[in-house]
Coordinates of N, CA, C and O in Angstrom, one line a residue:
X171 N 11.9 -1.6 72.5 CA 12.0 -2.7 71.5 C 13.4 -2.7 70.9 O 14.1 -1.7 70.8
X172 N 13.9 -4.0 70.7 CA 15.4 -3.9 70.3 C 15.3 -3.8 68.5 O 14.4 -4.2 67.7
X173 N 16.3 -3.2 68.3 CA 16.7 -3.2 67.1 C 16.9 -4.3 66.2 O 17.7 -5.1 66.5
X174 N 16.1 -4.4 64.9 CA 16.4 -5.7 64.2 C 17.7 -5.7 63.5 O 18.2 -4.7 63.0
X175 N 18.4 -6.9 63.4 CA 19.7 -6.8 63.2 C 19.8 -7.1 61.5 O 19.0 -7.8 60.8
X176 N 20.9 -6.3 61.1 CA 21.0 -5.7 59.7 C 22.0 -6.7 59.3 O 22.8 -7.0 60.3
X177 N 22.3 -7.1 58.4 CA 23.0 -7.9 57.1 C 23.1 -7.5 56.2 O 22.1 -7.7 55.4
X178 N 24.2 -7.0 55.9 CA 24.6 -5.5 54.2 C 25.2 -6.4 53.6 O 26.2 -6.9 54.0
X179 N 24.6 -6.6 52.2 CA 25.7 -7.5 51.5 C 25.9 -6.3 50.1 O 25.0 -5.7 49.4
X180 N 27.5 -6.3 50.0 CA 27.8 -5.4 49.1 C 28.4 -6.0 47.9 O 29.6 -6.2 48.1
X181 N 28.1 -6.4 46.6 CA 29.2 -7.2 45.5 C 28.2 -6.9 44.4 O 27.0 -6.6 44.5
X182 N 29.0 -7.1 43.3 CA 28.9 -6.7 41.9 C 27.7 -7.7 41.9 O 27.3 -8.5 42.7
X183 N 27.2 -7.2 40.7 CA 25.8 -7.7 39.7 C 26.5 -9.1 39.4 O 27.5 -9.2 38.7
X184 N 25.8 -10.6 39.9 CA 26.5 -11.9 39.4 C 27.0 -12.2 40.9 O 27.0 -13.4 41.2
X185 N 27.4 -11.5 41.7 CA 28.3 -12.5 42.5 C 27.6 -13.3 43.6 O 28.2 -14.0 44.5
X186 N 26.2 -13.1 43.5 CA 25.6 -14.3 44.3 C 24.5 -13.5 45.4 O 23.5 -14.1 45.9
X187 N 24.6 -12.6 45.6 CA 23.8 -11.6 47.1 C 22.7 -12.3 46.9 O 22.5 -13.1 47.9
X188 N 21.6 -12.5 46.0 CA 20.1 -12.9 46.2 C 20.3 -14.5 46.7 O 19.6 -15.0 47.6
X189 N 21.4 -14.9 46.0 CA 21.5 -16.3 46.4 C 21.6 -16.7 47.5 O 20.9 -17.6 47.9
X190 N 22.7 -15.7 48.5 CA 23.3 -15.6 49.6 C 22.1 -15.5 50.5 O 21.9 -16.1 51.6
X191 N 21.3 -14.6 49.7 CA 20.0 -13.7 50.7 C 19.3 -14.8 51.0 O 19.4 -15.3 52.2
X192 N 18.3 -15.6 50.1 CA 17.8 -16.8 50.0 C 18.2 -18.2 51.0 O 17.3 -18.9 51.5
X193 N 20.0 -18.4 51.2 CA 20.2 -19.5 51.8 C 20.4 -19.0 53.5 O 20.4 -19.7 54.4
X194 N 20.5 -17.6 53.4 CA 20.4 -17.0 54.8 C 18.9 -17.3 55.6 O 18.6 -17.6 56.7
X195 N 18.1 -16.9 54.4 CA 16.5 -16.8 55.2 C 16.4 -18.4 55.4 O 15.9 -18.6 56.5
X196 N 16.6 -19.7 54.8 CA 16.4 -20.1 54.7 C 17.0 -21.1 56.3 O 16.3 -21.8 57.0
X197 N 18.1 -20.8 56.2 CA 19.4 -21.4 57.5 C 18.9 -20.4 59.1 O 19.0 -20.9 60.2
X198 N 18.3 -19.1 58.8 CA 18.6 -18.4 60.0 C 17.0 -18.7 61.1 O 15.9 -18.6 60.5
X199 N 17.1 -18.9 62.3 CA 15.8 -19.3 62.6 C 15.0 -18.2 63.2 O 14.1 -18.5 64.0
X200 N 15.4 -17.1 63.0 CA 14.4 -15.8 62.9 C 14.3 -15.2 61.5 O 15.4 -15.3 60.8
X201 N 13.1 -14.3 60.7 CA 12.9 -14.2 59.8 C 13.8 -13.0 59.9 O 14.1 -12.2 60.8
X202 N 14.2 -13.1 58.6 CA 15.1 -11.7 57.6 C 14.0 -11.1 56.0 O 13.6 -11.7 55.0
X203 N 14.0 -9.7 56.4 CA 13.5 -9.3 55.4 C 14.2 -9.0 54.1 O 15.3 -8.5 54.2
X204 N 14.0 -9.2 53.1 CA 14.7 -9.0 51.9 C 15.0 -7.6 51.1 O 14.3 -7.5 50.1
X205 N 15.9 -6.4 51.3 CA 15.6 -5.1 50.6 C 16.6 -5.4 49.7 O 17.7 -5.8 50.2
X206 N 16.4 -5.2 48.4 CA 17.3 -4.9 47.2 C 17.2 -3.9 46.4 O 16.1 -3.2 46.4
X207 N 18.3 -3.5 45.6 CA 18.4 -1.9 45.2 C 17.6 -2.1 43.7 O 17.0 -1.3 43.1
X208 N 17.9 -3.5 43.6 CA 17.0 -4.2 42.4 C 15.7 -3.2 42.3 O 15.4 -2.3 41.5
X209 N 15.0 -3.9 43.8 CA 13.1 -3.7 43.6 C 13.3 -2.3 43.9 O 12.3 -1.6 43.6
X210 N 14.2 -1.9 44.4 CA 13.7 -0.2 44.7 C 13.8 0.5 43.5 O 12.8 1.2 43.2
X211 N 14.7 0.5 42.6 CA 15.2 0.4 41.2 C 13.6 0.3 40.3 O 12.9 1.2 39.9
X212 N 13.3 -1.2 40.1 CA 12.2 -1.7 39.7 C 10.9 -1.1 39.9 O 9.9 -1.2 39.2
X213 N 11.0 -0.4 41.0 CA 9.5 0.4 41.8 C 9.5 1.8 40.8 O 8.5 2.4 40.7
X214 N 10.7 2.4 40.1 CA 10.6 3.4 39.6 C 10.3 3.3 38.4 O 10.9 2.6 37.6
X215 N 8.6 4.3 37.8 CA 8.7 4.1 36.2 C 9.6 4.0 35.2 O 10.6 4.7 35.3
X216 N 9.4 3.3 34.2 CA 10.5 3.2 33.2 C 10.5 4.7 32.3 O 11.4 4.8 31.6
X217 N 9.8 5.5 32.3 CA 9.5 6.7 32.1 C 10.7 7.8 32.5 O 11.4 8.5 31.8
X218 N 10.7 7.6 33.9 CA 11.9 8.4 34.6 C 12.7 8.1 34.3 O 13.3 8.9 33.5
X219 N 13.4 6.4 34.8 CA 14.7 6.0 34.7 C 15.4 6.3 33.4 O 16.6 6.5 33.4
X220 N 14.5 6.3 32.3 CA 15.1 6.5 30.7 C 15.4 8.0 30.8 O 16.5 8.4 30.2
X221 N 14.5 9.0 31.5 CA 14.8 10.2 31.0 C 16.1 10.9 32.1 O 17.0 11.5 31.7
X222 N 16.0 10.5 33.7 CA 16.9 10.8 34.2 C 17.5 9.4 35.2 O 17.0 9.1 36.2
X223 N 18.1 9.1 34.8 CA 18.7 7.4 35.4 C 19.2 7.4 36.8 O 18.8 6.8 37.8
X224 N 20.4 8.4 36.9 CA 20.9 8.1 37.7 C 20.2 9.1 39.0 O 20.1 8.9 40.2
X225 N 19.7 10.2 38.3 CA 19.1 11.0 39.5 C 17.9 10.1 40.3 O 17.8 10.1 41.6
X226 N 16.8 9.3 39.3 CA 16.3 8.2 39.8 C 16.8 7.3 40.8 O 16.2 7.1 41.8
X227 N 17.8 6.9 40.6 CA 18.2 5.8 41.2 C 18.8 5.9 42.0 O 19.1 4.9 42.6
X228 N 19.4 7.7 42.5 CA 20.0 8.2 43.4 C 18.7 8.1 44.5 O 19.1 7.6 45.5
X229 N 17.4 8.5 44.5 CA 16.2 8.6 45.3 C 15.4 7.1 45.3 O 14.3 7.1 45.8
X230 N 15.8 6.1 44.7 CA 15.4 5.3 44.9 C 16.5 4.2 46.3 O 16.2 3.4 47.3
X231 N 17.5 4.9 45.7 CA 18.8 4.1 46.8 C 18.6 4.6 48.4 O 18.6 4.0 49.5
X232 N 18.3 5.9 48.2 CA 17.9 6.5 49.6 C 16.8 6.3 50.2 O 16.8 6.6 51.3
X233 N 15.7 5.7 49.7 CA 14.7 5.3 49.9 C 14.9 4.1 50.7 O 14.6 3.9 51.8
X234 N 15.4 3.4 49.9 CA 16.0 1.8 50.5 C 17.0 2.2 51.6 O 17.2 1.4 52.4
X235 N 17.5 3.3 51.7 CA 18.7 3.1 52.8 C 17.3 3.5 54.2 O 16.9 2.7 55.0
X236 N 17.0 4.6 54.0 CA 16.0 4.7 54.8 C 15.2 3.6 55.3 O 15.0 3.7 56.5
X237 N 14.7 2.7 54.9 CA 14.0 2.0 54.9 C 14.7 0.9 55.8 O 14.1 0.1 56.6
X238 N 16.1 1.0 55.3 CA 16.3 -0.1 56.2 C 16.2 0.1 57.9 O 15.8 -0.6 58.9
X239 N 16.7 1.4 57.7 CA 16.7 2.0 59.4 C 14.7 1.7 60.1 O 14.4 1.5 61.2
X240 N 14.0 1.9 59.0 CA 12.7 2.0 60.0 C 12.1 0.2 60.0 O 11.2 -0.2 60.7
X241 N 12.9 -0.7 58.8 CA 12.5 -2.2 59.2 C 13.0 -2.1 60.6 O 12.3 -2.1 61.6
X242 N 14.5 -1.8 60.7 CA 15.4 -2.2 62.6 C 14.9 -2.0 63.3 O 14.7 -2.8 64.2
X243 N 14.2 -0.5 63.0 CA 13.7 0.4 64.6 C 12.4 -0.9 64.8 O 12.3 -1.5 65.9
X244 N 11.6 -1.0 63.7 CA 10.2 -1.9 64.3 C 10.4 -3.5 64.8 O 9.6 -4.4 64.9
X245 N 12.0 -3.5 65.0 CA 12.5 -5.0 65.4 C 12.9 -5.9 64.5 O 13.4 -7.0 64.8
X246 N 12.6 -5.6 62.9 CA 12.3 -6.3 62.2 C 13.9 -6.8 61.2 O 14.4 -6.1 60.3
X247 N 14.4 -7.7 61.5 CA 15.7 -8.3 60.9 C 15.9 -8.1 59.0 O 15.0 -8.6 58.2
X248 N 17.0 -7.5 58.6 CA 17.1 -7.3 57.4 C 18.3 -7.3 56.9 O 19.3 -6.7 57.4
X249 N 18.4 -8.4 55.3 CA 19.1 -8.8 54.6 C 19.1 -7.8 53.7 O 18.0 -7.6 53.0
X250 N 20.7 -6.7 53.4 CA 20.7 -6.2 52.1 C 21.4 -6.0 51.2 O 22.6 -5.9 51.4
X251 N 21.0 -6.0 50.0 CA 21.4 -6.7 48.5 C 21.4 -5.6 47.6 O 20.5 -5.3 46.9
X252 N 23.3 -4.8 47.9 CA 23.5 -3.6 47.4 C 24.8 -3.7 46.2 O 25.5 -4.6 45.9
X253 N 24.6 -2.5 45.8 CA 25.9 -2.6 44.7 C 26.1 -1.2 45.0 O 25.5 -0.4 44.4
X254 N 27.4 -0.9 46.2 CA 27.5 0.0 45.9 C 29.0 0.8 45.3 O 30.1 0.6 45.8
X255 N 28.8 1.4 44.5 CA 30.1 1.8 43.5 C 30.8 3.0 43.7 O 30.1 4.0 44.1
X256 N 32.1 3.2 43.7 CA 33.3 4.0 44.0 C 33.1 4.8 42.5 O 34.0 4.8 41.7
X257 N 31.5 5.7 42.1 CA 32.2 6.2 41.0 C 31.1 7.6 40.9 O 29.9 7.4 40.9
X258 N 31.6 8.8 40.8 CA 30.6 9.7 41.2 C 28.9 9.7 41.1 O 28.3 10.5 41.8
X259 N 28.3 9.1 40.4 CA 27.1 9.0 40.3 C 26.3 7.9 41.2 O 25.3 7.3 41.1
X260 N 27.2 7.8 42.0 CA 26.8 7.1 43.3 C 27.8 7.6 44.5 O 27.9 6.8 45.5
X261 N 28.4 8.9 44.6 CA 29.0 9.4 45.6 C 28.0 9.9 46.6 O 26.9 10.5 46.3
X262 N 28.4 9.5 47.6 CA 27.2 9.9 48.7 C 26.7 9.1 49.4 O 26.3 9.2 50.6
X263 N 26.6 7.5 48.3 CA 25.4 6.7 49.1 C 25.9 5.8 50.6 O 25.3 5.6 51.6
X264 N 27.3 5.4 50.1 CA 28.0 4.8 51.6 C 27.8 5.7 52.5 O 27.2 5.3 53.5
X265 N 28.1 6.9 52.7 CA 28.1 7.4 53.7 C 26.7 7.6 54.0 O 26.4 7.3 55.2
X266 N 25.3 8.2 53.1 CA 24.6 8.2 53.9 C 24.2 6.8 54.3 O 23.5 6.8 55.3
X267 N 24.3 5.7 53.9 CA 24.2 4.3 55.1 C 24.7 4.3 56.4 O 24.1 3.9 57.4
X268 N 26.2 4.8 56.3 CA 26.7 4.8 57.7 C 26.0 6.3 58.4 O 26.0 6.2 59.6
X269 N 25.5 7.2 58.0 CA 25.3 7.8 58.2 C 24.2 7.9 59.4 O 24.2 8.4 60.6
X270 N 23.0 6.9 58.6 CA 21.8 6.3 58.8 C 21.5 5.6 60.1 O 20.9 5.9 61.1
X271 N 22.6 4.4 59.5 CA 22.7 3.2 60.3 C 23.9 3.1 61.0 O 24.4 2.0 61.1
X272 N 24.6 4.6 61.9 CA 25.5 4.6 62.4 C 25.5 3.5 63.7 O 26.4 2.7 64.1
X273 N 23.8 3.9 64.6 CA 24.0 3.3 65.7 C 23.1 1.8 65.7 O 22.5 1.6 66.8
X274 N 23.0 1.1 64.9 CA 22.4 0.2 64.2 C 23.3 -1.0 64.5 O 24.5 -0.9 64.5
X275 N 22.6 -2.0 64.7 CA 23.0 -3.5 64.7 C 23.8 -4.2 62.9 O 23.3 -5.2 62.4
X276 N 24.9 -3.4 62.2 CA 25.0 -3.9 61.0 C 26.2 -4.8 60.8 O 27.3 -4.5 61.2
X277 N 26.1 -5.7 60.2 CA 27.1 -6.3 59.8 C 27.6 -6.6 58.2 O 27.3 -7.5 57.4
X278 N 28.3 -5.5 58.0 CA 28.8 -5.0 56.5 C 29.8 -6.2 55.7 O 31.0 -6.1 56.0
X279 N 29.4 -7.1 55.0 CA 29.6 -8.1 54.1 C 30.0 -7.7 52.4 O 29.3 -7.4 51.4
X280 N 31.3 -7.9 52.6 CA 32.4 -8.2 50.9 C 31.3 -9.3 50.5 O 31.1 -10.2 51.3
X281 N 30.6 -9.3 49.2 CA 30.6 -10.5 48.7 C 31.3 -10.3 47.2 O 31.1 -9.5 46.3
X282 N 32.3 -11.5 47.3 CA 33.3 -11.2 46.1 C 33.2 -12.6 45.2 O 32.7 -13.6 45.7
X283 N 33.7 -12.4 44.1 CA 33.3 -13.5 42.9 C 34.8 -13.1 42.0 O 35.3 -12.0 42.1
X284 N 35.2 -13.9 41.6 CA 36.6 -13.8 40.3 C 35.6 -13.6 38.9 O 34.5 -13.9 38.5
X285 N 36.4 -13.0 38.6 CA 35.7 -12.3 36.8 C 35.1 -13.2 35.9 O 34.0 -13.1 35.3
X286 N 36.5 -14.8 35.8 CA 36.3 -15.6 34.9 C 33.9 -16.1 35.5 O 32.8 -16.2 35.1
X287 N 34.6 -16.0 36.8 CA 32.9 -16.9 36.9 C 31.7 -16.1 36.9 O 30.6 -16.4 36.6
X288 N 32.3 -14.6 37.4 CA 30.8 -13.4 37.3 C 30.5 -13.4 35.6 O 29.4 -13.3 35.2
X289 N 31.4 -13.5 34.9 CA 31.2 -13.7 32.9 C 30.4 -14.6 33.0 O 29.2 -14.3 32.6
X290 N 30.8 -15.9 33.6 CA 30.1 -17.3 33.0 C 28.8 -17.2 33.7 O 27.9 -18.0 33.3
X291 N 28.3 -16.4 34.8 CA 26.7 -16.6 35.9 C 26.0 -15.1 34.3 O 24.9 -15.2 33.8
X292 N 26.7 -14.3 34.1 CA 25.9 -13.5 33.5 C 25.3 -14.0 31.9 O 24.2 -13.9 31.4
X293 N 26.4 -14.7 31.5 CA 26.1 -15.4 30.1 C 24.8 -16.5 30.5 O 23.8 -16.5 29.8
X294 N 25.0 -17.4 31.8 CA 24.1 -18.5 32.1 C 22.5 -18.2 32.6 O 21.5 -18.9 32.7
X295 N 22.9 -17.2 32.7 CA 21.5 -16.1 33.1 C 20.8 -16.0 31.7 O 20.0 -16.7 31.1
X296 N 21.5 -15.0 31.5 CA 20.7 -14.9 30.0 C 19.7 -13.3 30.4 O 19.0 -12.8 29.5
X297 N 19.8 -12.7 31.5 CA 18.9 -11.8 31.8 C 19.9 -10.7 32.6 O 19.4 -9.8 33.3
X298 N 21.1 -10.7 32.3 CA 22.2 -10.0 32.5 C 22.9 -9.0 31.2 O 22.9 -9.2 30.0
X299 N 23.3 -7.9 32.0 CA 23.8 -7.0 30.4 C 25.5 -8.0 30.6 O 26.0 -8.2 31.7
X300 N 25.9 -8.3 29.7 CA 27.3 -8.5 29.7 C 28.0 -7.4 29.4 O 27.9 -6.4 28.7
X301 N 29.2 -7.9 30.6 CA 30.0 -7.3 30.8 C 29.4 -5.7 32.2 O 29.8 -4.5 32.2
X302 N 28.9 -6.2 32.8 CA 27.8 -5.0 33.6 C 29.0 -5.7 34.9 O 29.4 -4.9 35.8
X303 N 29.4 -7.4 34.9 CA 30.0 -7.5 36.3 C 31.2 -7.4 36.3 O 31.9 -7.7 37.3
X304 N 31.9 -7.1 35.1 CA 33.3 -6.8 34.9 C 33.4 -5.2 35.3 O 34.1 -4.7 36.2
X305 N 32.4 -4.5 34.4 CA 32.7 -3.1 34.7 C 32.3 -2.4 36.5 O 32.9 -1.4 37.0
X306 N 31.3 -3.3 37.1 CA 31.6 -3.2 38.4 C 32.7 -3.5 39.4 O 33.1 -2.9 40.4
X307 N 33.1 -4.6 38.7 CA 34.2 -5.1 39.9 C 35.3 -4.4 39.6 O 36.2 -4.9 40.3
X308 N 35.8 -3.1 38.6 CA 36.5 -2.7 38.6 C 36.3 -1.0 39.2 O 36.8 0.1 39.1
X309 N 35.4 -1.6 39.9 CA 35.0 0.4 40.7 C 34.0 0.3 41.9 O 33.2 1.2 42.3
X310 N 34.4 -1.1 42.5 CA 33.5 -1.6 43.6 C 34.8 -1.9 44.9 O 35.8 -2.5 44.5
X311 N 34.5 -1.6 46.5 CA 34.9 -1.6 47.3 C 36.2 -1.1 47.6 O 37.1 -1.7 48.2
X312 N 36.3 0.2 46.9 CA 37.4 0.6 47.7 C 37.8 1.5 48.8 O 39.0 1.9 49.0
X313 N 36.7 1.7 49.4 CA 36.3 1.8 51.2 C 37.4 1.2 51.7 O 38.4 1.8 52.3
X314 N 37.2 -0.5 51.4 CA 38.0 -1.2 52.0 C 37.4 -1.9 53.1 O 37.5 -3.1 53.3
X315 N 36.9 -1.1 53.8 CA 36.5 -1.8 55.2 C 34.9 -2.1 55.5 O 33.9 -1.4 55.6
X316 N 35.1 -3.7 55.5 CA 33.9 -4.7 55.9 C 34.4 -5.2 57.5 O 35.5 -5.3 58.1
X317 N 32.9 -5.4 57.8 CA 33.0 -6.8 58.7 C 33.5 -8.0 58.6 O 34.3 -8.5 59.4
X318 N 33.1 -8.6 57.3 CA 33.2 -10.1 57.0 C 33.3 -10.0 55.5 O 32.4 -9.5 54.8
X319 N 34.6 -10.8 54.8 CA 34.1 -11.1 53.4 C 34.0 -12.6 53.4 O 34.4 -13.4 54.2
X320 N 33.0 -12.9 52.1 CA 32.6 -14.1 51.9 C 33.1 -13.9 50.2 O 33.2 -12.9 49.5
X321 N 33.2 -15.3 49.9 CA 33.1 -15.5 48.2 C 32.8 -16.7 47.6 O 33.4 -17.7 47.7
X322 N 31.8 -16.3 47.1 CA 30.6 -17.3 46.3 C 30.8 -18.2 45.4 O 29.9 -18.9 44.9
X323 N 32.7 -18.2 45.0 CA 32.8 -19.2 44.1 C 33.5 -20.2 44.8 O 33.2 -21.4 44.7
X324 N 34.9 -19.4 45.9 CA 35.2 -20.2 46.6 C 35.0 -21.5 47.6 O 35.6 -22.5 48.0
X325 N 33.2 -20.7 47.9 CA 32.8 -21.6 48.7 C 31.3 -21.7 48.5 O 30.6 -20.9 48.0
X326 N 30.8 -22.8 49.0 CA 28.8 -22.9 48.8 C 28.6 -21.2 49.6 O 29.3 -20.3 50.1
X327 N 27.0 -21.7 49.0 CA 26.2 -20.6 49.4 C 25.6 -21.2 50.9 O 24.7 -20.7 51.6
X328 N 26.3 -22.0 51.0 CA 25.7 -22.9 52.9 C 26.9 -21.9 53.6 O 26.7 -21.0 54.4
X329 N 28.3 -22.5 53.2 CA 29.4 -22.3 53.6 C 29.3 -20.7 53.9 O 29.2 -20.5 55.1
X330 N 29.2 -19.5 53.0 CA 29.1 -18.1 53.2 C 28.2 -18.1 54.0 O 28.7 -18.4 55.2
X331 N 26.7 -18.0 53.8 CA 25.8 -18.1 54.8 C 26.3 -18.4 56.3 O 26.2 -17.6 57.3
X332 N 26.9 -20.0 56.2 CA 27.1 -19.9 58.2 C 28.2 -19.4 58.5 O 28.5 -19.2 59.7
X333 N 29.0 -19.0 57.5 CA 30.5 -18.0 57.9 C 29.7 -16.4 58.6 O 30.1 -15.6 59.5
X334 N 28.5 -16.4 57.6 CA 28.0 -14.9 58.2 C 27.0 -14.8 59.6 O 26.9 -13.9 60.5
X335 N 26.4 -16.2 59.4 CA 25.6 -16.4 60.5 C 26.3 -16.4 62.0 O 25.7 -15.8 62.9
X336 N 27.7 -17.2 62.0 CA 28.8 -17.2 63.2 C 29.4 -16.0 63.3 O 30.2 -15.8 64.3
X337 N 29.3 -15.3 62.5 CA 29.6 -14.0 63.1 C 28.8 -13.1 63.6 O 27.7 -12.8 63.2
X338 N 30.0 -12.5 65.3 CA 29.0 -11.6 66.2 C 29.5 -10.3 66.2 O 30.7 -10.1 66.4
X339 N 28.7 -9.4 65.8 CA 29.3 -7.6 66.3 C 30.1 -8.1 67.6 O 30.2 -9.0 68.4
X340 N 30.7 -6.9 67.3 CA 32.1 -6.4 68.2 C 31.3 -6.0 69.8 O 30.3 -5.4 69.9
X341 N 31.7 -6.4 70.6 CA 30.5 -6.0 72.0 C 30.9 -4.1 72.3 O 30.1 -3.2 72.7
X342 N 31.7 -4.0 72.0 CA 32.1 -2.6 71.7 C 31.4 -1.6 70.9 O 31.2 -0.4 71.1
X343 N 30.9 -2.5 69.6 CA 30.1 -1.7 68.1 C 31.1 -1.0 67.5 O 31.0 0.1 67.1
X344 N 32.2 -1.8 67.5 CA 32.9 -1.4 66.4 C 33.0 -1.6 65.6 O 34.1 -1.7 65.0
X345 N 31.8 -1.7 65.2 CA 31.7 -2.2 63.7 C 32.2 -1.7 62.3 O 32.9 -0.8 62.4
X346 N 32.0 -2.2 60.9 CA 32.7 -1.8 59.9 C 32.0 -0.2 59.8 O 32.8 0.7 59.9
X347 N 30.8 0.0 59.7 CA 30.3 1.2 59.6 C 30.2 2.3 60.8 O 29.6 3.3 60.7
X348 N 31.1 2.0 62.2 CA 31.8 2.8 62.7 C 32.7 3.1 62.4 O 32.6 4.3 62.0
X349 N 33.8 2.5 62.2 CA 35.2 2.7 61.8 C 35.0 3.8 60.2 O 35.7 4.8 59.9
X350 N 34.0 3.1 59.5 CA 33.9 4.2 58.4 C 33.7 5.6 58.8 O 34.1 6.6 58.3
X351 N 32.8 5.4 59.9 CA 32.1 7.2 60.2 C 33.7 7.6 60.7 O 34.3 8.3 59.9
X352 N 34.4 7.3 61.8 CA 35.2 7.3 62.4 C 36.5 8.2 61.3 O 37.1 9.3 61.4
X353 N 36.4 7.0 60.1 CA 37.6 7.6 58.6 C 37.5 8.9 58.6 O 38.2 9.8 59.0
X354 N 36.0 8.8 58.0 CA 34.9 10.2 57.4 C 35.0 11.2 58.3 O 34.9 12.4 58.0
X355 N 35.3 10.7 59.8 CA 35.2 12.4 61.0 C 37.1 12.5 60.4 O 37.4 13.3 59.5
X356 N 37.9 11.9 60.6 CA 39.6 12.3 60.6 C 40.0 13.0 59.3 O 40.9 13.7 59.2
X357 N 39.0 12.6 58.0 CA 39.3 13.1 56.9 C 39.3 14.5 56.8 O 40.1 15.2 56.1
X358 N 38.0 15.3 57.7 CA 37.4 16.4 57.6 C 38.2 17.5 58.1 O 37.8 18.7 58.1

């Protein structure tokens, strides 16, 4: 059975991923499953998360990372809707993705947004902590290395969408989360 092909979308709280996720299932004419750090987050009692937060949400993120590897293995195509942060209480998690999903069909997606308009989607929400997408975008992607960036203000949510959709892995698999394991072996 072939592997279902993976779609990592990484950007701050506000800059569009659900939206992205949404116009993707909607444009792509095989189904994409939806994992967000959101529901895996949301799946954990409010009991825990209050008494230990981030230890929570460190076994909830792993949960989701895992999960994505056993949608692939069963064929099954998956859209993911991550935030992941450059700041110790989330050290670990990129790598175990690449880790995971080293020999994996992924294609690792910048979704980026300018501050003035991540303010103005969190205020228009109304169901946002303000100021949650300023203090991310000041401690998000500095890996550096994606497949593809897209940005949500620059352009529709059609426009990102078929920018991601026309893009093909490298026939090599050089993909962005090769070249990361690749970093990760030279650093050592």
């Amino acid at each position: 059975m072939n592997k279902g092909l993976i779609i990592f979308l990484n950007g701050t709280s506000s800059s569009g991923k659900t939206s992205l996720t949404k116009k993707l299932q909607e444009l792509c004419g095989e189904p994409y499953f939806h994992l967000s750090i959101d529901v895996y987050e949301n799946m954990a009692p409010e009991k825990y998360l209050e008494n230990n937060y981030w230890d929570t949400l460190r076994k909830c993120a792993s949960a989701m990372h895992n999960s994505i590897k056993t949608f692939s293995d069963a064929g099954l195509n998956v859209i993911i809707d991550h935030v992941i942060l450059d700041i110790p209480e989330e050290n670990g998690w990129l790598e175990e993705c690449v880790k995971i999903l080293l020999d994996y069909p992924v294609v690792f997606v910048r979704v980026d947004c300018p501050l003035h308009e991540l303010e103005r989607r969190e205020k228009d929400r109304g169901d946002r902590d303000i100021g949650q997408a300023k203090w991310q975008l000041e401690r998000i992607h500095g890996h550096g290395i994606y497949d593809l960036e897209v940005n949500t203000f620059e352009n529709t949510m059609q426009e990102c969408a078929e920018q991601i959709m026309q893009f093909k892995l490298p026939a090599n698999h050089l993909n962005a989360f090769r070249r990361l394991y690749e970093k990760t072996k030279e650093m050592i």
